[in-house]
Coordinates of C-alpha atoms and ligand atoms in Angstrom, one line a residue:
M203 CA 76.4 66.6 93.8
T204 CA 77.3 64.0 91.2
L205 CA 74.4 62.1 89.6
V206 CA 74.9 59.1 87.2
L207 CA 72.3 57.2 85.3
G208 CA 73.3 53.3 85.1
I209 CA 72.1 50.9 82.6
E210 CA 72.5 47.1 82.8
S211 CA 71.6 44.5 80.2
S212 CA 74.4 42.1 79.9
C213 CA 72.4 38.9 80.8
D214 CA 68.8 38.4 81.8
E215 CA 68.1 41.4 84.0
T216 CA 67.1 44.6 82.3
A217 CA 67.9 47.4 84.8
A218 CA 68.2 51.2 85.1
A219 CA 69.2 53.2 88.2
L220 CA 70.3 56.7 89.5
V221 CA 73.1 56.8 92.0
D222 CA 74.7 59.9 93.5
G223 CA 78.2 60.7 94.7
E224 CA 77.0 60.2 98.3
R225 CA 76.2 56.6 97.7
R226 CA 72.6 57.1 97.6
I227 CA 70.5 55.0 95.2
I228 CA 68.0 57.7 94.1
A229 CA 65.9 55.5 92.0
Q230 CA 66.1 52.0 90.4
R231 CA 64.0 49.6 88.5
I232 CA 64.8 46.1 87.5
A233 CA 63.0 43.6 85.4
S234 CA 64.0 39.9 85.4
Q235 CA 63.3 37.7 82.5
D236 CA 63.1 34.5 84.5
E237 CA 59.6 33.7 83.0
E238 CA 60.8 34.1 79.4
H239 CA 63.7 31.7 79.9
A240 CA 62.3 29.3 82.3
P241 CA 60.9 26.9 79.8
F242 CA 64.4 26.5 78.2
G243 CA 66.2 25.9 81.5
G244 CA 68.7 28.7 80.9
V245 CA 69.1 32.1 79.3
V246 CA 68.4 32.2 75.6
P247 CA 70.4 35.1 74.2
E248 CA 68.0 36.0 71.4
I249 CA 65.0 36.1 73.8
A250 CA 67.1 38.2 76.3
A251 CA 68.1 40.8 73.7
R252 CA 64.6 41.2 72.5
A253 CA 63.3 41.5 76.0
H254 CA 65.8 44.2 76.9
A255 CA 65.0 46.1 73.6
E256 CA 61.2 46.2 74.6
R257 CA 61.8 47.1 78.2
L258 CA 64.7 49.4 78.5
A259 CA 63.5 52.7 77.2
P260 CA 60.3 52.9 79.3
M261 CA 62.4 51.8 82.3
I262 CA 64.8 54.6 81.9
E263 CA 61.9 57.2 81.6
G264 CA 60.4 55.5 84.7
V265 CA 63.6 56.0 86.8
L266 CA 64.1 59.5 85.7
A267 CA 60.4 60.3 86.5
D268 CA 60.7 58.3 89.9
A269 CA 63.6 60.7 90.9
G270 CA 62.0 63.8 89.4
V271 CA 65.0 64.6 87.2
T272 CA 65.9 64.8 83.5
L273 CA 69.0 63.6 81.6
A274 CA 70.2 67.3 81.9
D275 CA 70.6 66.8 85.6
C276 CA 72.9 63.7 85.1
D277 CA 76.7 64.1 85.0
A278 CA 77.2 60.9 83.0
I279 CA 75.4 57.9 81.5
A280 CA 77.1 54.6 82.5
A281 CA 76.2 51.5 80.6
T282 CA 77.5 48.0 80.7
A283 CA 79.5 47.5 77.6
G284 CA 80.6 43.9 78.3
P285 CA 81.3 41.2 79.1
G286 CA 78.1 39.4 78.5
L287 CA 75.6 38.2 76.0
I288 CA 76.5 40.5 73.1
G289 CA 72.8 41.3 71.8
G290 CA 71.8 42.4 75.2
V291 CA 74.9 44.4 75.9
M292 CA 74.4 46.1 72.5
V293 CA 70.8 47.1 73.4
G294 CA 71.9 48.8 76.6
L295 CA 75.0 50.4 75.1
V296 CA 73.3 51.8 72.0
S297 CA 70.5 53.2 74.2
A298 CA 73.2 54.9 76.4
K299 CA 74.9 56.3 73.3
A300 CA 71.7 57.7 71.8
L301 CA 70.8 59.3 75.2
A302 CA 74.3 60.7 75.7
M303 CA 74.3 62.2 72.2
A304 CA 70.8 63.7 72.4
S305 CA 71.5 65.3 76.0
D306 CA 75.2 66.1 75.4
T307 CA 76.0 64.0 78.5
P308 CA 79.3 62.1 79.0
L309 CA 79.1 58.4 78.2
I310 CA 81.0 55.9 80.4
A311 CA 81.4 52.2 79.1
I312 CA 81.4 50.1 82.2
N313 CA 82.9 46.6 82.5
H314 CA 80.2 44.6 84.1
L315 CA 82.7 42.9 86.3
E316 CA 84.0 46.3 87.5
G317 CA 80.3 47.0 88.4
H318 CA 80.4 43.8 90.7
A319 CA 83.9 44.5 91.9
L320 CA 83.2 48.0 93.2
S321 CA 79.5 47.3 94.3
P322 CA 80.8 46.6 97.9
R323 CA 82.0 50.2 98.1
L324 CA 78.6 51.6 97.1
A325 CA 77.1 49.7 100.1
D326 CA 80.1 50.2 102.6
A327 CA 81.4 53.7 102.7
E328 CA 84.2 52.5 105.0
L329 CA 85.6 49.9 102.4
A330 CA 89.0 51.4 101.2
F331 CA 91.4 50.0 98.7
P332 CA 93.1 47.5 98.6
Y333 CA 90.8 44.6 99.2
A334 CA 90.7 40.9 98.4
L335 CA 87.8 40.2 96.3
L336 CA 85.9 36.9 95.5
L337 CA 83.8 37.6 92.5
V338 CA 81.3 34.7 92.1
S339 CA 78.6 35.0 89.4
G340 CA 76.8 32.9 86.8
G341 CA 79.6 33.5 84.3
H342 CA 82.7 34.3 86.4
C343 CA 84.6 32.9 89.3
Q344 CA 87.7 34.9 90.2
I345 CA 89.8 35.9 93.2
L346 CA 91.2 39.4 92.6
R347 CA 93.2 42.0 94.5
V348 CA 91.5 45.4 94.0
D349 CA 94.1 48.3 94.5
G350 CA 92.0 51.0 93.0
V351 CA 89.4 51.8 90.3
G352 CA 90.7 50.0 87.2
E353 CA 93.4 48.3 89.1
Y354 CA 92.7 44.6 89.4
R355 CA 95.1 41.7 89.8
R356 CA 93.6 38.2 89.2
F357 CA 94.9 35.5 91.3
A358 CA 92.5 32.7 90.4
T359 CA 89.8 31.9 87.8
T360 CA 88.0 28.8 87.0
I361 CA 89.2 26.2 84.6
D362 CA 85.7 25.2 83.6
D363 CA 82.5 26.2 85.3
A364 CA 81.7 29.3 87.3
L365 CA 80.3 28.8 90.8
G366 CA 76.9 30.2 89.9
E367 CA 76.9 27.9 86.9
A368 CA 77.5 25.0 89.2
F369 CA 74.5 26.0 91.4
D370 CA 72.4 26.4 88.3
K371 CA 73.4 23.0 86.8
T372 CA 72.7 21.3 90.3
A373 CA 69.3 22.9 90.3
K374 CA 68.7 21.7 86.8
I375 CA 69.7 18.1 87.8
L376 CA 67.4 18.2 90.7
G377 CA 64.6 19.6 88.7
L378 CA 64.4 22.9 90.7
G379 CA 63.9 25.1 87.7
F380 CA 65.6 28.4 86.8
P381 CA 67.4 30.4 88.1
G382 CA 68.9 27.7 90.2
G383 CA 71.1 29.4 92.9
P384 CA 68.3 30.5 95.3
A385 CA 66.4 27.4 94.7
V386 CA 69.5 25.2 95.7
E387 CA 69.9 27.4 98.7
R388 CA 66.4 27.0 99.8
L389 CA 66.3 23.3 99.4
A390 CA 69.7 22.9 101.1
K391 CA 68.2 24.2 104.3
E392 CA 66.2 21.1 104.7
G393 CA 69.0 18.7 103.9
D394 CA 72.0 17.0 105.6
E395 CA 75.2 18.5 104.2
S396 CA 77.2 15.4 105.1
A397 CA 74.7 12.8 103.5
V398 CA 76.2 12.6 100.1
P399 CA 79.9 12.0 99.5
L400 CA 81.0 14.6 96.9
P401 CA 84.5 15.6 95.7
R402 CA 86.2 18.9 96.3
P403 CA 87.9 19.4 93.0
M404 CA 91.4 21.2 93.1
V405 CA 91.4 20.9 97.0
G406 CA 95.0 20.0 97.9
S407 CA 96.4 21.2 94.6
G408 CA 98.9 24.1 95.1
E409 CA 97.3 26.4 92.5
P410 CA 94.5 28.6 93.5
H411 CA 92.1 28.0 90.5
F412 CA 88.7 26.6 90.6
S413 CA 87.1 23.7 88.9
F414 CA 83.5 22.7 89.3
A415 CA 82.8 20.3 86.4
G416 CA 83.7 17.1 88.3
L417 CA 81.5 18.3 91.2
K418 CA 78.5 18.7 88.8
S419 CA 79.1 15.2 87.4
A420 CA 79.3 13.8 90.9
V421 CA 76.0 15.6 91.7
M422 CA 74.5 13.9 88.6
R423 CA 75.7 10.4 89.6
A424 CA 74.4 10.9 93.1
H425 CA 71.0 11.9 91.7
Q426 CA 70.8 9.1 89.3
S427 CA 71.7 6.4 91.8
G428 CA 68.3 7.0 93.5
K429 CA 69.9 6.6 96.9
Y430 CA 69.7 10.2 98.1
A431 CA 67.0 12.8 98.8
A432 CA 67.1 15.9 96.7
A433 CA 67.5 18.2 99.7
D434 CA 70.5 16.1 101.0
I435 CA 72.2 16.4 97.5
A436 CA 71.5 20.2 97.5
A437 CA 73.0 20.6 101.1
S438 CA 76.0 18.4 100.2
F439 CA 76.6 20.2 96.9
Q440 CA 76.4 23.5 98.7
K441 CA 78.8 22.4 101.4
A442 CA 81.3 20.9 98.8
A443 CA 81.2 24.1 96.8
V444 CA 81.8 26.3 99.9
D445 CA 84.7 24.1 100.9
C446 CA 86.2 24.6 97.5
V447 CA 85.9 28.3 97.7
I448 CA 87.4 28.6 101.2
D449 CA 90.4 26.3 100.3
R450 CA 91.0 28.2 97.0
L451 CA 90.8 31.6 98.9
S452 CA 93.2 30.5 101.4
I453 CA 95.8 29.9 98.8
A454 CA 95.2 33.1 96.8
L455 CA 95.2 35.2 100.0
E456 CA 98.7 34.0 100.8
A457 CA 99.8 34.9 97.2
M458 CA 98.3 38.3 97.0
G459 CA 99.8 39.9 100.1
R460 CA 98.1 41.5 102.9
T461 CA 94.8 43.4 102.6
D462 CA 92.6 44.5 105.5
T463 CA 89.2 43.4 104.0
L464 CA 87.8 40.4 102.4
V465 CA 85.0 41.2 100.0
V466 CA 82.5 39.0 98.1
A467 CA 80.5 40.2 95.1
G468 CA 78.4 38.8 92.3
G469 CA 75.1 36.8 92.2
V470 CA 76.4 33.9 94.5
A471 CA 77.4 36.4 97.1
A472 CA 73.7 36.5 97.9
N473 CA 74.0 32.9 99.4
A474 CA 73.9 33.0 103.1
T475 CA 76.0 29.9 103.6
V476 CA 78.7 31.3 101.4
R477 CA 78.6 34.6 103.2
A478 CA 78.9 32.8 106.6
A479 CA 81.9 30.8 105.6
L480 CA 83.7 33.8 104.2
E481 CA 83.1 35.6 107.4
E482 CA 84.7 32.9 109.4
L483 CA 87.6 32.7 106.9
A484 CA 88.2 36.5 107.2
E485 CA 88.1 36.2 111.1
R486 CA 90.9 33.6 110.9
H487 CA 93.0 35.9 108.8
S488 CA 92.2 38.8 111.0
M489 CA 90.5 40.6 108.1
R490 CA 87.3 42.5 108.0
F491 CA 84.6 40.9 105.8
T492 CA 82.0 42.9 103.8
A493 CA 79.5 41.9 101.3
P494 CA 76.8 44.1 99.5
P495 CA 73.2 43.3 100.4
P496 CA 71.9 40.4 98.4
K497 CA 69.9 42.8 96.0
L498 CA 73.2 44.5 95.1
C499 CA 74.9 41.1 94.6
T500 CA 72.8 39.9 91.7
D501 CA 72.8 41.8 88.5
N502 CA 71.5 45.4 88.9
A503 CA 72.1 48.9 87.5
A504 CA 73.0 50.6 90.7
M505 CA 76.4 48.9 90.6
I506 CA 76.9 50.2 87.0
A507 CA 76.0 53.7 88.0
W508 CA 78.1 53.5 91.0
A509 CA 81.1 52.4 88.9
G510 CA 80.3 55.5 86.8
V511 CA 80.5 57.7 89.8
E512 CA 83.9 56.1 90.7
R513 CA 85.2 56.6 87.2
L514 CA 84.0 60.2 87.1
A515 CA 85.9 61.0 90.3
M516 CA 89.2 59.8 88.7
Q517 CA 91.8 62.5 88.0
D518 CA 92.3 61.5 84.4
F519 CA 88.6 60.9 83.7
K520 CA 87.7 61.0 80.1
P521 CA 84.2 60.2 78.6
D522 CA 84.2 57.2 76.3
P523 CA 83.8 57.9 72.5
L524 CA 80.3 57.3 71.2
D525 CA 81.6 54.6 68.7
I526 CA 83.0 52.6 71.6
A527 CA 82.2 48.8 70.8
A528 CA 80.4 46.2 72.9
R529 CA 82.6 43.5 74.1
P530 CA 81.5 39.8 74.7
R531 CA 84.8 39.3 76.6
W532 CA 86.6 41.8 78.8
P533 CA 88.9 40.6 81.4
L534 CA 89.4 42.8 84.5
D535 CA 93.1 42.0 84.5
P536 CA 94.3 41.7 80.9
Q537 CA 97.7 40.7 82.2
A538 CA 96.5 37.6 84.0
E539 CA 98.2 34.4 82.6
P540 CA 95.9 32.1 80.7
V541 CA 95.1 29.0 82.8
R542 CA 95.1 25.5 81.6
G543 CA 91.7 24.0 80.7
A544 CA 89.5 24.3 77.6
G545 CA 86.6 26.5 78.8
V546 CA 88.4 29.1 80.7
K547 CA 86.2 32.1 81.6
A548 CA 88.4 35.1 81.7
Ligands
KG4_714 O1 75.8 38.4 89.1 P1 74.7 37.6 88.5 O2 73.3 38.1 88.8 O3 74.8 37.4 87.0 C1 76.0 37.3 86.3 O4 76.7 38.2 86.1 O5 76.2 36.1 86.0 O6 74.8 36.1 89.0 C2 73.9 35.1 88.7 C3 74.2 33.8 89.3 C4 73.4 32.6 88.9 O7 74.2 31.5 88.6 C5 72.6 32.3 90.1 O8 72.2 31.0 90.2 C6 73.6 32.7 91.3 O9 74.2 33.9 90.7 N1 72.9 33.0 92.5 C7 73.0 32.3 93.6 C8 72.1 32.8 94.5 N2 71.5 33.9 94.0 C9 71.9 34.0 92.7 N3 73.8 31.1 93.9 C10 73.7 30.7 95.1 N4 72.9 31.1 95.9 C11 72.1 32.2 95.9 N5 71.2 32.7 96.8
ZN715 ZN1 76.8 39.9 86.9

């Protein structure tokens, strides 16, 4: 039975996990750094890298101990090699390289976005290729067609902010603290989603790309006007964001051709309102809908280990060289056309 150790350190979660070829998460540990970053209202890269460096080694030891295995029992060590905050990525990747060298175990350098993209297959054994994927996290906001492991075609991206970033900025404006997504979702439950008139950027345009900067500015103006309760702003923001996602997806699904399943992954996929709207959209398109459980949506190492399992199973699998570099940017679809806009997140 295949067993892969996964390591994740690309943002503010330090995580290690052991996953086997039968989709079982044998052991996993995760430490969030929310407390360290909260005073600054966002992730501070230097603090993140230091926290990863302090926590990762004991965490890997802990995960191996939890499972009662050693590195010699692992078929590969899979570590996030990008994209992400480069200091943190380097901590995880260098640790993986050292362990791979010391134990003579193959190293697999995983694209963090591929971890998210394949995570629904860890949770759902029925999910076959191809599928339509909405990947929504703090740094990325994309619609892709997934035809196989390593076969990703991007149909949409954001021309400014990612969806998770829009949630985080809304939380900041409303004084809800960090991280913002779950806080906005909680507060939105108490608000009226039609109370605050907010724009739906890009809706009505023929292209499938996202833009959330204008929505964030409108949230700021609504808050500063003093006319609206925070819960109403949160609910109206969430509704506007979901409307944008559904509209963008409708266009992208047309363009990408038929797939049986619509899949959502990434941190924002933990949001129940987003999930419900996607389920409805899938039904309208006669597609099945699947989403990983919320704990597998936000950053974790099980998805990185699983991407390792998927890579190991490929016919032309080759371990990565120990001098492979960490990458701050690493698009899933390198062929995708650049999109207009200054701050494009590939
Ligand atoms: O995938 P992830 O953990 O890290 C990245 O790779 O970026 O995603 C984190 C993002 C943050 O922006 C966070 O606010 C958002 O996902 N998020 C949510 C929820 N849980 C996490 N956004 C909306 N609703 C949630 N429940
Ligand atoms: Zn992520």
